[in-house]
């Protein structure tokens, strides 16, 4: 009778690791979210509804959500192109370009916001070229979108890169030998494998954009009803010591973000299931 060898694990057992995981999530995520809900409970239902549906607050929701959506969509397209170039081609300075992709992670968001504002202002390097054409970037929703594209691009690139690394060139070569042109090869062979990471990158960039503050607050101009983002409105409420109203607005933004992320994750699971059965 063969002796049963007890399986050895590097980490401790399930109970210990699960306990630490729950404790960590509680301290970092669950308790702050619970405090947000408790603080909002200080408002009556009519007060809560009046706070979160005021004209200024609704305008800030619209600015934050639409600019984050457009920025994430742009990053899906250009993030795929950047990831493709970094994976499939060799060129001088490739490692430098690859390192620059992570710059928005390391650069303080306030510094990024000041730099973008100075560049895209009417007297900036790029803004001075666009101003004669009637294109204004700084202090407009377009400027907010540019800032969100800057901070969201790494999420798409770093999500797509590992998948492109794992894709073999054999399938592309086989499709070419069978007479498929480049667009058909990309659409039928590569795109099905890239859709899940693209959706993930979109969700990460979109969720990051909704809550972004530092890189947007300078270039937006902070004009109520026009370029005021929801995080700035929350900060304004906090500075006015209206804590319950600030948490109420933050709670609605959290619910919207969670609902959108849930929808995107459901779409991703449906896409993966359909690709496996096709």
Short mmCIF file of C-alpha atoms in Angstrom, two decimals:
data_model
loop_
_atom_site.label_atom_id
_atom_site.label_comp_id
_atom_site.label_asym_id
_atom_site.label_seq_id
_atom_site.Cartn_x
_atom_site.Cartn_y
_atom_site.Cartn_z
CA UNK A 1 0.00 0.00 0.00
CA UNK A 2 1.49 3.23 -1.16
CA UNK A 3 1.96 5.71 1.56
CA UNK A 4 -0.03 8.89 1.20
CA UNK A 5 2.21 11.92 1.12
CA UNK A 6 0.70 14.99 2.63
CA UNK A 7 0.60 17.86 0.15
CA UNK A 8 2.97 20.62 1.10
CA UNK A 9 2.06 24.23 0.54
CA UNK A 10 4.32 27.24 0.64
CA UNK A 11 1.63 29.46 2.17
CA UNK A 12 -0.31 28.54 5.33
CA UNK A 13 -3.59 26.66 5.19
CA UNK A 14 -6.92 27.84 3.88
CA UNK A 15 -8.32 29.07 7.19
CA UNK A 16 -5.35 31.31 7.99
CA UNK A 17 -5.01 32.80 4.51
CA UNK A 18 -8.78 33.25 4.20
CA UNK A 19 -8.87 34.99 7.57
CA UNK A 20 -6.10 37.38 6.59
CA UNK A 21 -7.83 38.05 3.25
CA UNK A 22 -11.14 38.93 4.92
CA UNK A 23 -9.37 41.10 7.50
CA UNK A 24 -7.41 42.94 4.83
CA UNK A 25 -10.48 43.51 2.63
CA UNK A 26 -12.47 44.68 5.65
CA UNK A 27 -9.87 47.26 6.69
CA UNK A 28 -9.18 48.54 3.19
CA UNK A 29 -12.54 48.21 1.41
CA UNK A 30 -15.54 47.12 3.46
CA UNK A 31 -15.19 49.36 6.52
CA UNK A 32 -14.63 52.58 4.49
CA UNK A 33 -17.63 51.75 2.29
CA UNK A 34 -19.73 51.03 5.36
CA UNK A 35 -18.68 54.36 6.86
CA UNK A 36 -19.76 56.04 3.64
CA UNK A 37 -23.22 54.53 3.92
CA UNK A 38 -23.50 55.34 7.64
CA UNK A 39 -22.53 58.96 7.08
CA UNK A 40 -25.08 59.26 4.27
CA UNK A 41 -27.77 57.87 6.59
CA UNK A 42 -27.67 61.20 8.43
CA UNK A 43 -29.80 62.64 5.62
CA UNK A 44 -33.51 62.04 5.35
CA UNK A 45 -34.79 60.52 2.12
CA UNK A 46 -36.07 63.86 0.72
CA UNK A 47 -32.77 65.53 1.63
CA UNK A 48 -30.80 62.72 0.01
CA UNK A 49 -32.89 62.88 -3.15
CA UNK A 50 -32.63 66.67 -3.35
CA UNK A 51 -28.84 66.48 -2.90
CA UNK A 52 -28.11 63.85 -5.54
CA UNK A 53 -30.58 65.14 -8.14
CA UNK A 54 -29.81 68.85 -8.03
CA UNK A 55 -29.04 70.40 -11.39
CA UNK A 56 -25.40 71.02 -10.59
CA UNK A 57 -24.82 67.47 -9.34
CA UNK A 58 -26.50 65.92 -12.38
CA UNK A 59 -24.34 68.07 -14.66
CA UNK A 60 -21.21 66.83 -12.87
CA UNK A 61 -22.35 63.21 -13.31
CA UNK A 62 -22.81 63.82 -17.01
CA UNK A 63 -19.36 65.38 -17.42
CA UNK A 64 -17.57 62.64 -15.45
CA UNK A 65 -19.34 59.71 -17.08
CA UNK A 66 -19.23 60.93 -20.68
CA UNK A 67 -15.58 62.01 -20.61
CA UNK A 68 -14.57 58.76 -18.90
CA UNK A 69 -16.50 56.76 -21.50
CA UNK A 70 -14.96 58.53 -24.49
CA UNK A 71 -11.47 58.34 -22.97
CA UNK A 72 -11.82 54.61 -22.32
CA UNK A 73 -13.04 54.00 -25.89
CA UNK A 74 -10.09 55.92 -27.33
CA UNK A 75 -7.70 53.97 -25.11
CA UNK A 76 -9.15 50.66 -26.31
CA UNK A 77 -8.22 51.53 -29.90
CA UNK A 78 -4.85 53.18 -29.38
CA UNK A 79 -3.92 50.96 -26.44
CA UNK A 80 -4.29 47.94 -28.73
CA UNK A 81 -2.11 49.62 -31.35
CA UNK A 82 0.59 50.51 -28.82
CA UNK A 83 0.56 47.00 -27.34
CA UNK A 84 0.76 45.50 -30.84
CA UNK A 85 3.79 47.62 -31.74
CA UNK A 86 5.59 46.81 -28.48
CA UNK A 87 5.00 43.06 -28.85
CA UNK A 88 5.32 42.43 -32.58
CA UNK A 89 8.10 44.83 -33.65
CA UNK A 90 11.70 45.52 -32.73
CA UNK A 91 12.99 49.07 -32.97
CA UNK A 92 15.60 51.29 -31.26
CA UNK A 93 14.42 52.65 -27.93
CA UNK A 94 11.73 49.98 -27.51
CA UNK A 95 12.50 49.51 -23.80
CA UNK A 96 12.30 53.25 -23.24
CA UNK A 97 8.90 53.45 -24.93
CA UNK A 98 7.72 50.43 -22.96
CA UNK A 99 8.82 52.12 -19.74
CA UNK A 100 7.06 55.37 -20.65
CA UNK A 101 3.74 53.52 -20.76
CA UNK A 102 3.88 53.19 -16.96
CA UNK A 103 4.69 56.87 -16.44
CA UNK A 104 1.07 57.79 -15.48
CA UNK A 105 1.32 55.23 -12.65
CA UNK A 106 4.44 56.83 -11.17
CA UNK A 107 3.80 60.48 -11.98
CA UNK A 108 1.74 62.40 -9.39
CA UNK A 109 -1.63 63.16 -10.94
CA UNK A 110 -1.45 66.83 -9.97
CA UNK A 111 1.86 67.18 -11.82
CA UNK A 112 0.31 65.51 -14.87
CA UNK A 113 -2.64 67.88 -14.71
CA UNK A 114 -0.41 70.97 -14.55
CA UNK A 115 1.74 69.69 -17.44
CA UNK A 116 -1.28 68.94 -19.64
CA UNK A 117 -2.81 72.32 -18.86
CA UNK A 118 0.38 74.19 -19.78
CA UNK A 119 0.67 72.25 -23.03
CA UNK A 120 -2.96 72.50 -24.16
CA UNK A 121 -3.69 76.03 -22.93
CA UNK A 122 -4.25 78.63 -25.69
CA UNK A 123 -0.67 79.85 -25.20
CA UNK A 124 0.82 76.34 -24.81
CA UNK A 125 2.86 74.33 -27.27
CA UNK A 126 -0.06 72.37 -28.71
CA UNK A 127 -2.84 74.75 -27.70
CA UNK A 128 -1.29 77.62 -29.66
CA UNK A 129 -1.43 75.45 -32.80
CA UNK A 130 -5.03 74.38 -32.23
CA UNK A 131 -6.39 77.78 -31.18
CA UNK A 132 -6.24 79.34 -34.71
CA UNK A 133 -8.29 76.35 -35.92
CA UNK A 134 -10.98 77.08 -33.36
CA UNK A 135 -10.16 74.00 -31.29
CA UNK A 136 -10.00 74.62 -27.56
CA UNK A 137 -8.74 71.82 -25.34
CA UNK A 138 -7.92 73.29 -21.93
CA UNK A 139 -10.90 74.26 -19.77
CA UNK A 140 -13.32 72.23 -21.88
CA UNK A 141 -14.71 68.67 -21.70
CA UNK A 142 -12.22 67.81 -24.45
CA UNK A 143 -9.39 68.70 -22.08
CA UNK A 144 -10.87 66.44 -19.40
CA UNK A 145 -11.00 63.62 -21.95
CA UNK A 146 -7.35 64.18 -22.88
CA UNK A 147 -6.33 63.96 -19.21
CA UNK A 148 -8.33 60.75 -18.73
CA UNK A 149 -6.77 59.25 -21.87
CA UNK A 150 -3.35 59.98 -20.38
CA UNK A 151 -4.03 58.23 -17.07
CA UNK A 152 -6.05 55.36 -18.59
CA UNK A 153 -3.79 54.21 -21.43
CA UNK A 154 -1.52 51.96 -19.29
CA UNK A 155 -4.51 49.90 -18.12
CA UNK A 156 -5.35 48.83 -21.68
CA UNK A 157 -1.77 48.34 -22.85
CA UNK A 158 -0.72 46.24 -19.85
CA UNK A 159 -3.86 44.13 -20.08
CA UNK A 160 -3.49 43.36 -23.78
CA UNK A 161 0.29 42.85 -23.87
CA UNK A 162 0.42 39.43 -22.14
CA UNK A 163 -2.27 38.05 -24.44
CA UNK A 164 -0.40 39.22 -27.53
CA UNK A 165 2.77 37.62 -26.16
CA UNK A 166 0.98 34.28 -25.81
CA UNK A 167 -0.57 34.38 -29.29
CA UNK A 168 1.45 32.31 -31.72
CA UNK A 169 2.23 33.54 -35.22
CA UNK A 170 1.36 30.10 -36.60
CA UNK A 171 -2.36 30.88 -36.77
CA UNK A 172 -1.73 34.10 -38.66
CA UNK A 173 0.61 32.33 -41.09
CA UNK A 174 -1.91 29.53 -41.62
CA UNK A 175 -4.66 32.05 -42.34
CA UNK A 176 -2.41 33.84 -44.83
CA UNK A 177 -1.58 30.56 -46.58
CA UNK A 178 -5.29 29.83 -46.89
CA UNK A 179 -5.77 33.13 -48.71
CA UNK A 180 -7.18 35.32 -45.93
CA UNK A 181 -6.23 38.96 -46.22
CA UNK A 182 -4.89 40.91 -43.26
CA UNK A 183 -8.16 42.41 -42.07
CA UNK A 184 -9.93 39.03 -42.22
CA UNK A 185 -7.06 37.41 -40.34
CA UNK A 186 -7.24 40.05 -37.64
CA UNK A 187 -11.04 39.89 -37.38
CA UNK A 188 -11.40 36.11 -37.42
CA UNK A 189 -8.18 34.91 -35.77
CA UNK A 190 -6.80 37.58 -33.47
CA UNK A 191 -9.77 39.69 -32.42
CA UNK A 192 -11.67 36.86 -30.67
CA UNK A 193 -8.64 36.30 -28.45
CA UNK A 194 -8.22 40.01 -27.79
CA UNK A 195 -11.82 40.89 -26.93
CA UNK A 196 -11.70 39.71 -23.27
CA UNK A 197 -8.52 41.67 -22.36
CA UNK A 198 -9.82 44.70 -24.27
CA UNK A 199 -13.03 44.62 -22.25
CA UNK A 200 -11.03 44.29 -19.04
CA UNK A 201 -8.77 47.20 -20.01
CA UNK A 202 -11.81 49.29 -20.92
CA UNK A 203 -13.42 48.58 -17.55
CA UNK A 204 -10.24 49.50 -15.66
CA UNK A 205 -9.68 52.72 -17.61
CA UNK A 206 -13.35 53.69 -17.35
CA UNK A 207 -13.58 53.10 -13.60
CA UNK A 208 -10.30 54.96 -13.01
CA UNK A 209 -11.56 57.90 -15.07
CA UNK A 210 -14.80 58.27 -13.12
CA UNK A 211 -12.97 58.84 -9.84
CA UNK A 212 -9.96 60.75 -11.20
CA UNK A 213 -9.32 64.14 -9.62
CA UNK A 214 -5.70 65.32 -9.63
CA UNK A 215 -4.98 65.24 -13.37
CA UNK A 216 -8.38 66.71 -14.28
CA UNK A 217 -8.90 69.51 -11.76
CA UNK A 218 -6.44 71.89 -13.47
CA UNK A 219 -7.28 71.31 -17.12
CA UNK A 220 -11.06 71.24 -16.60
CA UNK A 221 -11.42 74.87 -15.52
CA UNK A 222 -13.94 73.77 -12.87
CA UNK A 223 -16.87 75.68 -14.33
CA UNK A 224 -20.16 74.54 -12.73
CA UNK A 225 -22.66 73.05 -15.20
CA UNK A 226 -19.95 72.89 -17.88
CA UNK A 227 -16.63 71.33 -16.85
CA UNK A 228 -17.11 70.52 -13.17
CA UNK A 229 -16.43 66.84 -12.44
CA UNK A 230 -18.12 64.93 -9.63
CA UNK A 231 -14.94 64.32 -7.54
CA UNK A 232 -14.33 68.08 -7.49
CA UNK A 233 -17.92 68.69 -6.38
CA UNK A 234 -17.40 66.19 -3.55
CA UNK A 235 -14.24 68.04 -2.45
CA UNK A 236 -16.17 71.32 -2.58
CA UNK A 237 -18.86 69.90 -0.29
CA UNK A 238 -16.21 68.66 2.14
CA UNK A 239 -14.53 72.07 2.25
CA UNK A 240 -17.91 73.58 3.10
CA UNK A 241 -18.30 71.03 5.94
CA UNK A 242 -21.32 69.48 4.21
CA UNK A 243 -20.12 65.96 4.94
CA UNK A 244 -23.48 64.21 4.56
CA UNK A 245 -24.08 65.76 1.15
CA UNK A 246 -20.54 64.88 0.04
CA UNK A 247 -20.97 61.24 1.06
CA UNK A 248 -24.40 61.11 -0.60
CA UNK A 249 -22.93 62.22 -3.93
CA UNK A 250 -20.01 59.81 -3.50
CA UNK A 251 -22.43 56.98 -2.75
CA UNK A 252 -24.39 57.59 -5.95
CA UNK A 253 -21.16 57.72 -7.94
CA UNK A 254 -20.11 54.45 -6.30
CA UNK A 255 -23.42 52.80 -7.22
CA UNK A 256 -23.15 53.99 -10.82
CA UNK A 257 -19.58 52.73 -11.10
CA UNK A 258 -20.45 49.38 -9.54
CA UNK A 259 -23.44 48.92 -11.85
CA UNK A 260 -21.38 49.73 -14.93
CA UNK A 261 -18.56 47.43 -13.87
CA UNK A 262 -21.07 44.65 -13.18
CA UNK A 263 -22.54 45.14 -16.65
CA UNK A 264 -19.09 45.06 -18.26
CA UNK A 265 -18.07 41.93 -16.34
CA UNK A 266 -21.32 40.22 -17.34
CA UNK A 267 -20.65 41.14 -20.96
CA UNK A 268 -17.12 39.77 -20.65
CA UNK A 269 -18.34 36.43 -19.26
CA UNK A 270 -20.95 36.20 -22.02
CA UNK A 271 -18.29 36.93 -24.63
CA UNK A 272 -15.93 34.29 -23.22
CA UNK A 273 -18.73 31.71 -23.17
CA UNK A 274 -19.71 32.48 -26.73
CA UNK A 275 -16.11 32.28 -27.94
CA UNK A 276 -15.64 28.88 -26.27
CA UNK A 277 -18.77 27.44 -27.86
CA UNK A 278 -18.09 28.87 -31.33
#
